[in-house]
Amino acid sequence: MIDFMIRYGSLVVELNKLLGMRFINGNVSSKSPIGRSLKRIIEYHNQGEYLRRDYEFSKMTMLVKHLKEIAKYDINLLNAFKKQIYRSGTRDKYFGVRFEINIAASLIRKNIKFTKSESPDFTIHKENKNIFIECGSAHLSKPKLGDIKYKICSVINKKSSKPYCSPTTALFIDTTNIYYNSLINEILIKRDEIREYVKNVLEHTQFGNVTLFIYILNKDLNRFES
């Protein structure tokens, strides 16, 4: 128990340093999505719900890892994401920013040169021409029964109406909420099924690629992964 609280304290200190936010009761940062996640960690710990505790803790640990990678790559990029996090008061806006942070850290890890842009979200610099990445999120406002793959289709269709929809743009979609909803309602989406579905939707757009992402807790390695 003492060991976990030490790790939790270190996590909060890291987030304070990276984001310039103080997560103490009554502070505005404590009411942010990150602050609420930190609060849930303690609540689950006190209730003995260690699996849920570790899930939340792993999410925050992964965020720290990504922010450190971004800070090392470009402090101005970190500052830009910090501003977005400050402005992301709602859960949906936060997860949108969080997904972009994930993609930025992944590109850095792969030594891919890029700049953060807006609409589309990333510009990747190639010798002959640039290619682009636009990020999106498929989620439900509340749990729902039945086939919910249409939410992914909705994101693709909405994004395909934008000027950046072209063969040089890849669309990355966070589908964690869709898979989670399917899991709790015991209506599992099979991998081949979703691939075929997205492939058919993609044929009616100009996007060069659609890639689906999902966050999971790797129990064997005890870490959160994308």
mmCIF file with all atom_site columns, C-alpha atoms in Angstrom:
data_model
loop_
_atom_site.group_PDB
_atom_site.id
_atom_site.type_symbol
_atom_site.label_atom_id
_atom_site.label_alt_id
_atom_site.label_comp_id
_atom_site.label_asym_id
_atom_site.label_entity_id
_atom_site.label_seq_id
_atom_site.pdbx_PDB_ins_code
_atom_site.Cartn_x
_atom_site.Cartn_y
_atom_site.Cartn_z
_atom_site.occupancy
_atom_site.B_iso_or_equiv
_atom_site.pdbx_formal_charge
_atom_site.auth_seq_id
_atom_site.auth_comp_id
_atom_site.auth_asym_id
_atom_site.auth_atom_id
_atom_site.pdbx_PDB_model_num
ATOM 1   C CA . MET A 1 1   ? 0.000   0.000  0.000   1.00 0.00 ? 1   MET A CA 1
ATOM 2   C CA . ILE A 1 2   ? 2.810   2.406  0.924   1.00 0.00 ? 2   ILE A CA 1
ATOM 3   C CA . ASP A 1 3   ? 4.665   1.516  -2.292  1.00 0.00 ? 3   ASP A CA 1
ATOM 4   C CA . PHE A 1 4   ? 1.624   2.384  -4.403  1.00 0.00 ? 4   PHE A CA 1
ATOM 5   C CA . MET A 1 5   ? 1.112   5.743  -2.693  1.00 0.00 ? 5   MET A CA 1
ATOM 6   C CA . ILE A 1 6   ? 4.753   6.618  -3.362  1.00 0.00 ? 6   ILE A CA 1
ATOM 7   C CA . ARG A 1 7   ? 4.259   5.809  -7.050  1.00 0.00 ? 7   ARG A CA 1
ATOM 8   C CA . TYR A 1 8   ? 1.027   7.807  -7.069  1.00 0.00 ? 8   TYR A CA 1
ATOM 9   C CA . GLY A 1 9   ? 2.767   10.799 -5.509  1.00 0.00 ? 9   GLY A CA 1
ATOM 10  C CA . SER A 1 10  ? 5.529   10.635 -8.115  1.00 0.00 ? 10  SER A CA 1
ATOM 11  C CA . LEU A 1 11  ? 2.921   10.506 -10.876 1.00 0.00 ? 11  LEU A CA 1
ATOM 12  C CA . VAL A 1 12  ? 1.174   13.647 -9.608  1.00 0.00 ? 12  VAL A CA 1
ATOM 13  C CA . VAL A 1 13  ? 4.501   15.492 -9.317  1.00 0.00 ? 13  VAL A CA 1
ATOM 14  C CA . GLU A 1 14  ? 5.372   14.569 -12.921 1.00 0.00 ? 14  GLU A CA 1
ATOM 15  C CA . LEU A 1 15  ? 2.014   15.840 -14.178 1.00 0.00 ? 15  LEU A CA 1
ATOM 16  C CA . ASN A 1 16  ? 2.444   19.050 -12.183 1.00 0.00 ? 16  ASN A CA 1
ATOM 17  C CA . LYS A 1 17  ? 5.826   19.689 -13.796 1.00 0.00 ? 17  LYS A CA 1
ATOM 18  C CA . LEU A 1 18  ? 4.813   18.770 -17.338 1.00 0.00 ? 18  LEU A CA 1
ATOM 19  C CA . LEU A 1 19  ? 1.467   20.573 -17.411 1.00 0.00 ? 19  LEU A CA 1
ATOM 20  C CA . GLY A 1 20  ? 1.912   23.304 -14.824 1.00 0.00 ? 20  GLY A CA 1
ATOM 21  C CA . MET A 1 21  ? -1.326  22.164 -13.175 1.00 0.00 ? 21  MET A CA 1
ATOM 22  C CA . ARG A 1 22  ? -1.821  21.601 -9.444  1.00 0.00 ? 22  ARG A CA 1
ATOM 23  C CA . PHE A 1 23  ? -4.217  18.764 -8.691  1.00 0.00 ? 23  PHE A CA 1
ATOM 24  C CA . ILE A 1 24  ? -5.370  19.622 -5.173  1.00 0.00 ? 24  ILE A CA 1
ATOM 25  C CA . ASN A 1 25  ? -8.932  19.676 -3.844  1.00 0.00 ? 25  ASN A CA 1
ATOM 26  C CA . GLY A 1 26  ? -10.718 22.901 -4.681  1.00 0.00 ? 26  GLY A CA 1
ATOM 27  C CA . ASN A 1 27  ? -8.254  23.856 -7.410  1.00 0.00 ? 27  ASN A CA 1
ATOM 28  C CA . VAL A 1 28  ? -9.714  24.239 -10.907 1.00 0.00 ? 28  VAL A CA 1
ATOM 29  C CA . SER A 1 29  ? -7.275  21.600 -12.200 1.00 0.00 ? 29  SER A CA 1
ATOM 30  C CA . SER A 1 30  ? -8.739  19.017 -9.816  1.00 0.00 ? 30  SER A CA 1
ATOM 31  C CA . LYS A 1 31  ? -12.030 19.302 -11.721 1.00 0.00 ? 31  LYS A CA 1
ATOM 32  C CA . SER A 1 32  ? -10.397 18.716 -15.109 1.00 0.00 ? 32  SER A CA 1
ATOM 33  C CA . PRO A 1 33  ? -10.562 15.275 -16.792 1.00 0.00 ? 33  PRO A CA 1
ATOM 34  C CA . ILE A 1 34  ? -7.022  14.553 -15.578 1.00 0.00 ? 34  ILE A CA 1
ATOM 35  C CA . GLY A 1 35  ? -7.844  15.722 -12.060 1.00 0.00 ? 35  GLY A CA 1
ATOM 36  C CA . ARG A 1 36  ? -10.943 13.516 -11.969 1.00 0.00 ? 36  ARG A CA 1
ATOM 37  C CA . SER A 1 37  ? -8.895  10.545 -13.141 1.00 0.00 ? 37  SER A CA 1
ATOM 38  C CA . LEU A 1 38  ? -6.385  11.104 -10.336 1.00 0.00 ? 38  LEU A CA 1
ATOM 39  C CA . LYS A 1 39  ? -9.253  11.324 -7.858  1.00 0.00 ? 39  LYS A CA 1
ATOM 40  C CA . ARG A 1 40  ? -10.688 8.024  -9.118  1.00 0.00 ? 40  ARG A CA 1
ATOM 41  C CA . ILE A 1 41  ? -7.315  6.342  -8.565  1.00 0.00 ? 41  ILE A CA 1
ATOM 42  C CA . ILE A 1 42  ? -7.444  7.185  -4.853  1.00 0.00 ? 42  ILE A CA 1
ATOM 43  C CA . GLU A 1 43  ? -11.120 6.255  -4.574  1.00 0.00 ? 43  GLU A CA 1
ATOM 44  C CA . TYR A 1 44  ? -10.552 2.850  -6.175  1.00 0.00 ? 44  TYR A CA 1
ATOM 45  C CA . HIS A 1 45  ? -7.493  2.316  -3.973  1.00 0.00 ? 45  HIS A CA 1
ATOM 46  C CA . ASN A 1 46  ? -9.426  3.074  -0.784  1.00 0.00 ? 46  ASN A CA 1
ATOM 47  C CA . GLN A 1 47  ? -12.279 0.804  -1.906  1.00 0.00 ? 47  GLN A CA 1
ATOM 48  C CA . GLY A 1 48  ? -9.929  -2.077 -2.645  1.00 0.00 ? 48  GLY A CA 1
ATOM 49  C CA . GLU A 1 49  ? -10.838 -2.046 -6.355  1.00 0.00 ? 49  GLU A CA 1
ATOM 50  C CA . TYR A 1 50  ? -7.263  -2.547 -7.433  1.00 0.00 ? 50  TYR A CA 1
ATOM 51  C CA . LEU A 1 51  ? -7.939  -3.547 -11.053 1.00 0.00 ? 51  LEU A CA 1
ATOM 52  C CA . ARG A 1 52  ? -9.837  -0.320 -11.704 1.00 0.00 ? 52  ARG A CA 1
ATOM 53  C CA . ARG A 1 53  ? -7.184  1.599  -9.775  1.00 0.00 ? 53  ARG A CA 1
ATOM 54  C CA . ASP A 1 54  ? -4.401  0.137  -11.900 1.00 0.00 ? 54  ASP A CA 1
ATOM 55  C CA . TYR A 1 55  ? -6.365  0.862  -15.092 1.00 0.00 ? 55  TYR A CA 1
ATOM 56  C CA . GLU A 1 56  ? -6.677  4.563  -14.222 1.00 0.00 ? 56  GLU A CA 1
ATOM 57  C CA . PHE A 1 57  ? -3.102  4.722  -12.958 1.00 0.00 ? 57  PHE A CA 1
ATOM 58  C CA . SER A 1 58  ? -1.785  3.154  -16.177 1.00 0.00 ? 58  SER A CA 1
ATOM 59  C CA . LYS A 1 59  ? -3.681  5.718  -18.273 1.00 0.00 ? 59  LYS A CA 1
ATOM 60  C CA . MET A 1 60  ? -1.994  8.565  -16.423 1.00 0.00 ? 60  MET A CA 1
ATOM 61  C CA . THR A 1 61  ? 1.413   6.856  -16.562 1.00 0.00 ? 61  THR A CA 1
ATOM 62  C CA . MET A 1 62  ? 1.064   6.556  -20.324 1.00 0.00 ? 62  MET A CA 1
ATOM 63  C CA . LEU A 1 63  ? 0.139   10.247 -20.560 1.00 0.00 ? 63  LEU A CA 1
ATOM 64  C CA . VAL A 1 64  ? 3.285   11.209 -18.626 1.00 0.00 ? 64  VAL A CA 1
ATOM 65  C CA . LYS A 1 65  ? 5.399   9.034  -20.924 1.00 0.00 ? 65  LYS A CA 1
ATOM 66  C CA . HIS A 1 66  ? 3.974   10.696 -24.033 1.00 0.00 ? 66  HIS A CA 1
ATOM 67  C CA . LEU A 1 67  ? 4.325   14.218 -22.635 1.00 0.00 ? 67  LEU A CA 1
ATOM 68  C CA . LYS A 1 68  ? 7.977   13.579 -21.758 1.00 0.00 ? 68  LYS A CA 1
ATOM 69  C CA . GLU A 1 69  ? 8.678   12.351 -25.283 1.00 0.00 ? 69  GLU A CA 1
ATOM 70  C CA . ILE A 1 70  ? 7.049   15.478 -26.714 1.00 0.00 ? 70  ILE A CA 1
ATOM 71  C CA . ALA A 1 71  ? 8.935   17.784 -24.315 1.00 0.00 ? 71  ALA A CA 1
ATOM 72  C CA . LYS A 1 72  ? 12.250  16.255 -25.380 1.00 0.00 ? 72  LYS A CA 1
ATOM 73  C CA . TYR A 1 73  ? 11.338  16.623 -29.060 1.00 0.00 ? 73  TYR A CA 1
ATOM 74  C CA . ASP A 1 74  ? 9.981   20.183 -29.004 1.00 0.00 ? 74  ASP A CA 1
ATOM 75  C CA . ILE A 1 75  ? 9.104   22.216 -25.896 1.00 0.00 ? 75  ILE A CA 1
ATOM 76  C CA . ASN A 1 76  ? 6.920   24.520 -28.030 1.00 0.00 ? 76  ASN A CA 1
ATOM 77  C CA . LEU A 1 77  ? 4.838   21.533 -29.090 1.00 0.00 ? 77  LEU A CA 1
ATOM 78  C CA . LEU A 1 78  ? 4.406   20.551 -25.449 1.00 0.00 ? 78  LEU A CA 1
ATOM 79  C CA . ASN A 1 79  ? 3.272   24.089 -24.625 1.00 0.00 ? 79  ASN A CA 1
ATOM 80  C CA . ALA A 1 80  ? 0.750   23.973 -27.461 1.00 0.00 ? 80  ALA A CA 1
ATOM 81  C CA . PHE A 1 81  ? -0.725  20.743 -26.110 1.00 0.00 ? 81  PHE A CA 1
ATOM 82  C CA . LYS A 1 82  ? -0.763  22.219 -22.593 1.00 0.00 ? 82  LYS A CA 1
ATOM 83  C CA . LYS A 1 83  ? -2.932  25.075 -23.856 1.00 0.00 ? 83  LYS A CA 1
ATOM 84  C CA . GLN A 1 84  ? -5.288  22.593 -25.512 1.00 0.00 ? 84  GLN A CA 1
ATOM 85  C CA . ILE A 1 85  ? -5.560  20.582 -22.290 1.00 0.00 ? 85  ILE A CA 1
ATOM 86  C CA . TYR A 1 86  ? -6.387  23.751 -20.329 1.00 0.00 ? 86  TYR A CA 1
ATOM 87  C CA . ARG A 1 87  ? -9.191  24.532 -22.775 1.00 0.00 ? 87  ARG A CA 1
ATOM 88  C CA . SER A 1 88  ? -10.555 20.972 -22.904 1.00 0.00 ? 88  SER A CA 1
ATOM 89  C CA . GLY A 1 89  ? -13.119 21.294 -20.137 1.00 0.00 ? 89  GLY A CA 1
ATOM 90  C CA . THR A 1 90  ? -15.335 18.496 -21.412 1.00 0.00 ? 90  THR A CA 1
ATOM 91  C CA . ARG A 1 91  ? -14.516 14.816 -21.435 1.00 0.00 ? 91  ARG A CA 1
ATOM 92  C CA . ASP A 1 92  ? -14.916 14.556 -25.227 1.00 0.00 ? 92  ASP A CA 1
ATOM 93  C CA . LYS A 1 93  ? -12.590 17.499 -25.936 1.00 0.00 ? 93  LYS A CA 1
ATOM 94  C CA . TYR A 1 94  ? -9.969  16.124 -23.569 1.00 0.00 ? 94  TYR A CA 1
ATOM 95  C CA . PHE A 1 95  ? -9.942  12.702 -25.225 1.00 0.00 ? 95  PHE A CA 1
ATOM 96  C CA . GLY A 1 96  ? -9.565  14.401 -28.595 1.00 0.00 ? 96  GLY A CA 1
ATOM 97  C CA . VAL A 1 97  ? -6.446  16.221 -27.359 1.00 0.00 ? 97  VAL A CA 1
ATOM 98  C CA . ARG A 1 98  ? -5.228  13.060 -25.631 1.00 0.00 ? 98  ARG A CA 1
ATOM 99  C CA . PHE A 1 99  ? -5.427  11.138 -28.905 1.00 0.00 ? 99  PHE A CA 1
ATOM 100 C CA . GLU A 1 100 ? -3.398  13.800 -30.716 1.00 0.00 ? 100 GLU A CA 1
ATOM 101 C CA . ILE A 1 101 ? -0.765  13.614 -27.949 1.00 0.00 ? 101 ILE A CA 1
ATOM 102 C CA . ASN A 1 102 ? -0.647  9.851  -28.465 1.00 0.00 ? 102 ASN A CA 1
ATOM 103 C CA . ILE A 1 103 ? -0.105  10.226 -32.208 1.00 0.00 ? 103 ILE A CA 1
ATOM 104 C CA . ALA A 1 104 ? 2.548   12.927 -31.759 1.00 0.00 ? 104 ALA A CA 1
ATOM 105 C CA . ALA A 1 105 ? 4.508   10.751 -29.315 1.00 0.00 ? 105 ALA A CA 1
ATOM 106 C CA . SER A 1 106 ? 4.228   7.775  -31.665 1.00 0.00 ? 106 SER A CA 1
ATOM 107 C CA . LEU A 1 107 ? 5.595   9.769  -34.612 1.00 0.00 ? 107 LEU A CA 1
ATOM 108 C CA . ILE A 1 108 ? 8.483   11.001 -32.449 1.00 0.00 ? 108 ILE A CA 1
ATOM 109 C CA . ARG A 1 109 ? 9.284   7.452  -31.345 1.00 0.00 ? 109 ARG A CA 1
ATOM 110 C CA . LYS A 1 110 ? 9.421   6.370  -35.000 1.00 0.00 ? 110 LYS A CA 1
ATOM 111 C CA . ASN A 1 111 ? 11.719  9.279  -35.941 1.00 0.00 ? 111 ASN A CA 1
ATOM 112 C CA . ILE A 1 112 ? 9.149   10.655 -38.380 1.00 0.00 ? 112 ILE A CA 1
ATOM 113 C CA . LYS A 1 113 ? 9.573   14.381 -39.038 1.00 0.00 ? 113 LYS A CA 1
ATOM 114 C CA . PHE A 1 114 ? 6.336   16.310 -38.648 1.00 0.00 ? 114 PHE A CA 1
ATOM 115 C CA . THR A 1 115 ? 4.779   19.591 -37.643 1.00 0.00 ? 115 THR A CA 1
ATOM 116 C CA . LYS A 1 116 ? 1.579   20.016 -35.662 1.00 0.00 ? 116 LYS A CA 1
ATOM 117 C CA . SER A 1 117 ? -1.023  21.740 -37.758 1.00 0.00 ? 117 SER A CA 1
ATOM 118 C CA . GLU A 1 118 ? -4.772  22.269 -37.720 1.00 0.00 ? 118 GLU A CA 1
ATOM 119 C CA . SER A 1 119 ? -7.193  20.691 -40.178 1.00 0.00 ? 119 SER A CA 1
ATOM 120 C CA . PRO A 1 120 ? -5.456  18.329 -40.773 1.00 0.00 ? 120 PRO A CA 1
ATOM 121 C CA . ASP A 1 121 ? -3.780  17.774 -37.417 1.00 0.00 ? 121 ASP A CA 1
ATOM 122 C CA . PHE A 1 122 ? -0.308  16.682 -38.565 1.00 0.00 ? 122 PHE A CA 1
ATOM 123 C CA . THR A 1 123 ? 1.871   17.416 -41.573 1.00 0.00 ? 123 THR A CA 1
ATOM 124 C CA . ILE A 1 124 ? 4.556   14.823 -42.298 1.00 0.00 ? 124 ILE A CA 1
ATOM 125 C CA . HIS A 1 125 ? 7.411   16.083 -44.415 1.00 0.00 ? 125 HIS A CA 1
ATOM 126 C CA . LYS A 1 126 ? 8.533   13.888 -47.299 1.00 0.00 ? 126 LYS A CA 1
ATOM 127 C CA . GLU A 1 127 ? 11.133  14.640 -49.970 1.00 0.00 ? 127 GLU A CA 1
ATOM 128 C CA . ASN A 1 128 ? 8.699   15.007 -52.855 1.00 0.00 ? 128 ASN A CA 1
ATOM 129 C CA . LYS A 1 129 ? 5.500   16.102 -51.108 1.00 0.00 ? 129 LYS A CA 1
ATOM 130 C CA . ASN A 1 130 ? 3.868   16.314 -47.717 1.00 0.00 ? 130 ASN A CA 1
ATOM 131 C CA . ILE A 1 131 ? 1.375   13.820 -46.370 1.00 0.00 ? 131 ILE A CA 1
ATOM 132 C CA . PHE A 1 132 ? -1.145  14.487 -43.623 1.00 0.00 ? 132 PHE A CA 1
ATOM 133 C CA . ILE A 1 133 ? -2.906  12.940 -40.652 1.00 0.00 ? 133 ILE A CA 1
ATOM 134 C CA . GLU A 1 134 ? -6.315  13.974 -39.362 1.00 0.00 ? 134 GLU A CA 1
ATOM 135 C CA . CYS A 1 135 ? -7.451  12.635 -35.978 1.00 0.00 ? 135 CYS A CA 1
ATOM 136 C CA . GLY A 1 136 ? -11.000 11.800 -34.942 1.00 0.00 ? 136 GLY A CA 1
ATOM 137 C CA . SER A 1 137 ? -12.909 9.945  -32.259 1.00 0.00 ? 137 SER A CA 1
ATOM 138 C CA . ALA A 1 138 ? -15.899 7.624  -32.474 1.00 0.00 ? 138 ALA A CA 1
ATOM 139 C CA . HIS A 1 139 ? -17.854 7.635  -29.229 1.00 0.00 ? 139 HIS A CA 1
ATOM 140 C CA . LEU A 1 140 ? -21.344 7.333  -27.806 1.00 0.00 ? 140 LEU A CA 1
ATOM 141 C CA . SER A 1 141 ? -22.870 9.954  -25.528 1.00 0.00 ? 141 SER A CA 1
ATOM 142 C CA . LYS A 1 142 ? -24.390 7.088  -23.525 1.00 0.00 ? 142 LYS A CA 1
ATOM 143 C CA . PRO A 1 143 ? -24.266 3.244  -23.631 1.00 0.00 ? 143 PRO A CA 1
ATOM 144 C CA . LYS A 1 144 ? -26.303 1.716  -26.432 1.00 0.00 ? 144 LYS A CA 1
ATOM 145 C CA . LEU A 1 145 ? -27.336 -1.788 -27.452 1.00 0.00 ? 145 LEU A CA 1
ATOM 146 C CA . GLY A 1 146 ? -27.093 -3.192 -30.961 1.00 0.00 ? 146 GLY A CA 1
ATOM 147 C CA . ASP A 1 147 ? -24.735 -2.606 -33.856 1.00 0.00 ? 147 ASP A CA 1
ATOM 148 C CA . ILE A 1 148 ? -22.775 0.601  -33.214 1.00 0.00 ? 148 ILE A CA 1
ATOM 149 C CA . LYS A 1 149 ? -20.259 0.425  -36.066 1.00 0.00 ? 149 LYS A CA 1
ATOM 150 C CA . TYR A 1 150 ? -22.238 3.246  -37.666 1.00 0.00 ? 150 TYR A CA 1
ATOM 151 C CA . LYS A 1 151 ? -20.504 5.664  -35.265 1.00 0.00 ? 151 LYS A CA 1
ATOM 152 C CA . ILE A 1 152 ? -17.223 4.977  -37.035 1.00 0.00 ? 152 ILE A CA 1
ATOM 153 C CA . CYS A 1 153 ? -18.942 5.544  -40.377 1.00 0.00 ? 153 CYS A CA 1
ATOM 154 C CA . SER A 1 154 ? -20.284 8.863  -39.061 1.00 0.00 ? 154 SER A CA 1
ATOM 155 C CA . VAL A 1 155 ? -16.776 10.079 -38.234 1.00 0.00 ? 155 VAL A CA 1
ATOM 156 C CA . ILE A 1 156 ? -15.447 9.072  -41.657 1.00 0.00 ? 156 ILE A CA 1
ATOM 157 C CA . ASN A 1 157 ? -18.342 10.724 -43.479 1.00 0.00 ? 157 ASN A CA 1
ATOM 158 C CA . LYS A 1 158 ? -18.066 13.925 -41.438 1.00 0.00 ? 158 LYS A CA 1
ATOM 159 C CA . LYS A 1 159 ? -14.325 14.195 -42.014 1.00 0.00 ? 159 LYS A CA 1
ATOM 160 C CA . SER A 1 160 ? -14.657 13.331 -45.723 1.00 0.00 ? 160 SER A CA 1
ATOM 161 C CA . SER A 1 161 ? -16.578 16.561 -46.305 1.00 0.00 ? 161 SER A CA 1
ATOM 162 C CA . LYS A 1 162 ? -13.555 18.645 -45.279 1.00 0.00 ? 162 LYS A CA 1
ATOM 163 C CA . PRO A 1 163 ? -11.078 20.218 -47.751 1.00 0.00 ? 163 PRO A CA 1
ATOM 164 C CA . TYR A 1 164 ? -8.216  18.049 -46.457 1.00 0.00 ? 164 TYR A CA 1
ATOM 165 C CA . CYS A 1 165 ? -9.925  14.813 -47.543 1.00 0.00 ? 165 CYS A CA 1
ATOM 166 C CA . SER A 1 166 ? -7.540  13.544 -50.231 1.00 0.00 ? 166 SER A CA 1
ATOM 167 C CA . PRO A 1 167 ? -5.379  10.508 -51.075 1.00 0.00 ? 167 PRO A CA 1
ATOM 168 C CA . THR A 1 168 ? -2.450  12.155 -49.241 1.00 0.00 ? 168 THR A CA 1
ATOM 169 C CA . THR A 1 169 ? -4.364  12.297 -45.944 1.00 0.00 ? 169 THR A CA 1
ATOM 170 C CA . ALA A 1 170 ? -4.702  9.443  -43.448 1.00 0.00 ? 170 ALA A CA 1
ATOM 171 C CA . LEU A 1 171 ? -7.611  9.463  -41.021 1.00 0.00 ? 171 LEU A CA 1
ATOM 172 C CA . PHE A 1 172 ? -6.802  8.095  -37.545 1.00 0.00 ? 172 PHE A CA 1
ATOM 173 C CA . ILE A 1 173 ? -9.818  7.275  -35.370 1.00 0.00 ? 173 ILE A CA 1
ATOM 174 C CA . ASP A 1 174 ? -9.890  6.467  -31.652 1.00 0.00 ? 174 ASP A CA 1
ATOM 175 C CA . THR A 1 175 ? -12.521 3.712  -31.308 1.00 0.00 ? 175 THR A CA 1
ATOM 176 C CA . THR A 1 176 ? -11.932 2.795  -27.650 1.00 0.00 ? 176 THR A CA 1
ATOM 177 C CA . ASN A 1 177 ? -15.405 3.901  -26.590 1.00 0.00 ? 177 ASN A CA 1
ATOM 178 C CA . ILE A 1 178 ? -17.046 1.807  -29.316 1.00 0.00 ? 178 ILE A CA 1
ATOM 179 C CA . TYR A 1 179 ? -15.178 -1.348 -28.339 1.00 0.00 ? 179 TYR A CA 1
ATOM 180 C CA . TYR A 1 180 ? -15.806 -0.710 -24.634 1.00 0.00 ? 180 TYR A CA 1
ATOM 181 C CA . ASN A 1 181 ? -19.539 -0.296 -25.242 1.00 0.00 ? 181 ASN A CA 1
ATOM 182 C CA . SER A 1 182 ? -19.572 -3.511 -27.277 1.00 0.00 ? 182 SER A CA 1
ATOM 183 C CA . LEU A 1 183 ? -17.717 -5.344 -24.510 1.00 0.00 ? 183 LEU A CA 1
ATOM 184 C CA . ILE A 1 184 ? -20.021 -4.342 -21.653 1.00 0.00 ? 184 ILE A CA 1
ATOM 185 C CA . ASN A 1 185 ? -23.072 -5.198 -23.763 1.00 0.00 ? 185 ASN A CA 1
ATOM 186 C CA . GLU A 1 186 ? -21.512 -8.504 -24.829 1.00 0.00 ? 186 GLU A CA 1
ATOM 187 C CA . ILE A 1 187 ? -21.813 -7.658 -28.516 1.00 0.00 ? 187 ILE A CA 1
ATOM 188 C CA . LEU A 1 188 ? -18.205 -8.099 -29.540 1.00 0.00 ? 188 LEU A CA 1
ATOM 189 C CA . ILE A 1 189 ? -17.005 -6.581 -32.816 1.00 0.00 ? 189 ILE A CA 1
ATOM 190 C CA . LYS A 1 190 ? -14.786 -9.006 -34.705 1.00 0.00 ? 190 LYS A CA 1
ATOM 191 C CA . ARG A 1 191 ? -11.610 -7.674 -36.269 1.00 0.00 ? 191 ARG A CA 1
ATOM 192 C CA . ASP A 1 192 ? -12.352 -8.940 -39.801 1.00 0.00 ? 192 ASP A CA 1
ATOM 193 C CA . GLU A 1 193 ? -15.878 -7.583 -39.547 1.00 0.00 ? 193 GLU A CA 1
ATOM 194 C CA . ILE A 1 194 ? -14.749 -4.060 -38.688 1.00 0.00 ? 194 ILE A CA 1
ATOM 195 C CA . ARG A 1 195 ? -11.983 -4.111 -41.302 1.00 0.00 ? 195 ARG A CA 1
ATOM 196 C CA . GLU A 1 196 ? -14.424 -5.029 -44.066 1.00 0.00 ? 196 GLU A CA 1
ATOM 197 C CA . TYR A 1 197 ? -16.937 -2.466 -42.855 1.00 0.00 ? 197 TYR A CA 1
ATOM 198 C CA . VAL A 1 198 ? -14.407 0.380  -42.810 1.00 0.00 ? 198 VAL A CA 1
ATOM 199 C CA . LYS A 1 199 ? -12.985 -0.720 -46.170 1.00 0.00 ? 199 LYS A CA 1
ATOM 200 C CA . ASN A 1 200 ? -16.433 -0.385 -47.755 1.00 0.00 ? 200 ASN A CA 1
ATOM 201 C CA . VAL A 1 201 ? -17.008 3.047  -46.188 1.00 0.00 ? 201 VAL A CA 1
ATOM 202 C CA . LEU A 1 202 ? -13.553 4.219  -47.287 1.00 0.00 ? 202 LEU A CA 1
ATOM 203 C CA . GLU A 1 203 ? -14.325 3.461  -50.940 1.00 0.00 ? 203 GLU A CA 1
ATOM 204 C CA . HIS A 1 204 ? -16.781 6.375  -50.951 1.00 0.00 ? 204 HIS A CA 1
ATOM 205 C CA . THR A 1 205 ? -14.204 8.918  -49.740 1.00 0.00 ? 205 THR A CA 1
ATOM 206 C CA . GLN A 1 206 ? -10.921 10.357 -50.996 1.00 0.00 ? 206 GLN A CA 1
ATOM 207 C CA . PHE A 1 207 ? -8.898  9.458  -47.898 1.00 0.00 ? 207 PHE A CA 1
ATOM 208 C CA . GLY A 1 208 ? -5.762  7.479  -48.600 1.00 0.00 ? 208 GLY A CA 1
ATOM 209 C CA . ASN A 1 209 ? -6.061  5.523  -45.365 1.00 0.00 ? 209 ASN A CA 1
ATOM 210 C CA . VAL A 1 210 ? -8.190  4.967  -42.273 1.00 0.00 ? 210 VAL A CA 1
ATOM 211 C CA . THR A 1 211 ? -6.523  3.508  -39.179 1.00 0.00 ? 211 THR A CA 1
ATOM 212 C CA . LEU A 1 212 ? -8.473  2.571  -36.060 1.00 0.00 ? 212 LEU A CA 1
ATOM 213 C CA . PHE A 1 213 ? -6.934  2.821  -32.594 1.00 0.00 ? 213 PHE A CA 1
ATOM 214 C CA . ILE A 1 214 ? -7.998  1.398  -29.240 1.00 0.00 ? 214 ILE A CA 1
ATOM 215 C CA . TYR A 1 215 ? -6.525  1.826  -25.757 1.00 0.00 ? 215 TYR A CA 1
ATOM 216 C CA . ILE A 1 216 ? -6.207  -1.350 -23.701 1.00 0.00 ? 216 ILE A CA 1
ATOM 217 C CA . LEU A 1 217 ? -4.701  -2.434 -20.383 1.00 0.00 ? 217 LEU A CA 1
ATOM 218 C CA . ASN A 1 218 ? -2.069  -5.102 -20.978 1.00 0.00 ? 218 ASN A CA 1
ATOM 219 C CA . LYS A 1 219 ? -2.471  -7.189 -17.838 1.00 0.00 ? 219 LYS A CA 1
ATOM 220 C CA . ASP A 1 220 ? 0.617   -9.293 -18.542 1.00 0.00 ? 220 ASP A CA 1
ATOM 221 C CA . LEU A 1 221 ? 2.886   -6.238 -18.699 1.00 0.00 ? 221 LEU A CA 1
ATOM 222 C CA . ASN A 1 222 ? 0.721   -4.184 -16.316 1.00 0.00 ? 222 ASN A CA 1
ATOM 223 C CA . ARG A 1 223 ? 0.648   -1.150 -18.585 1.00 0.00 ? 223 ARG A CA 1
ATOM 224 C CA . PHE A 1 224 ? -1.737  0.863  -20.726 1.00 0.00 ? 224 PHE A CA 1
ATOM 225 C CA . GLU A 1 225 ? -1.217  0.555  -24.477 1.00 0.00 ? 225 GLU A CA 1
ATOM 226 C CA . SER A 1 226 ? -2.553  2.008  -27.711 1.00 0.00 ? 226 SER A CA 1
#
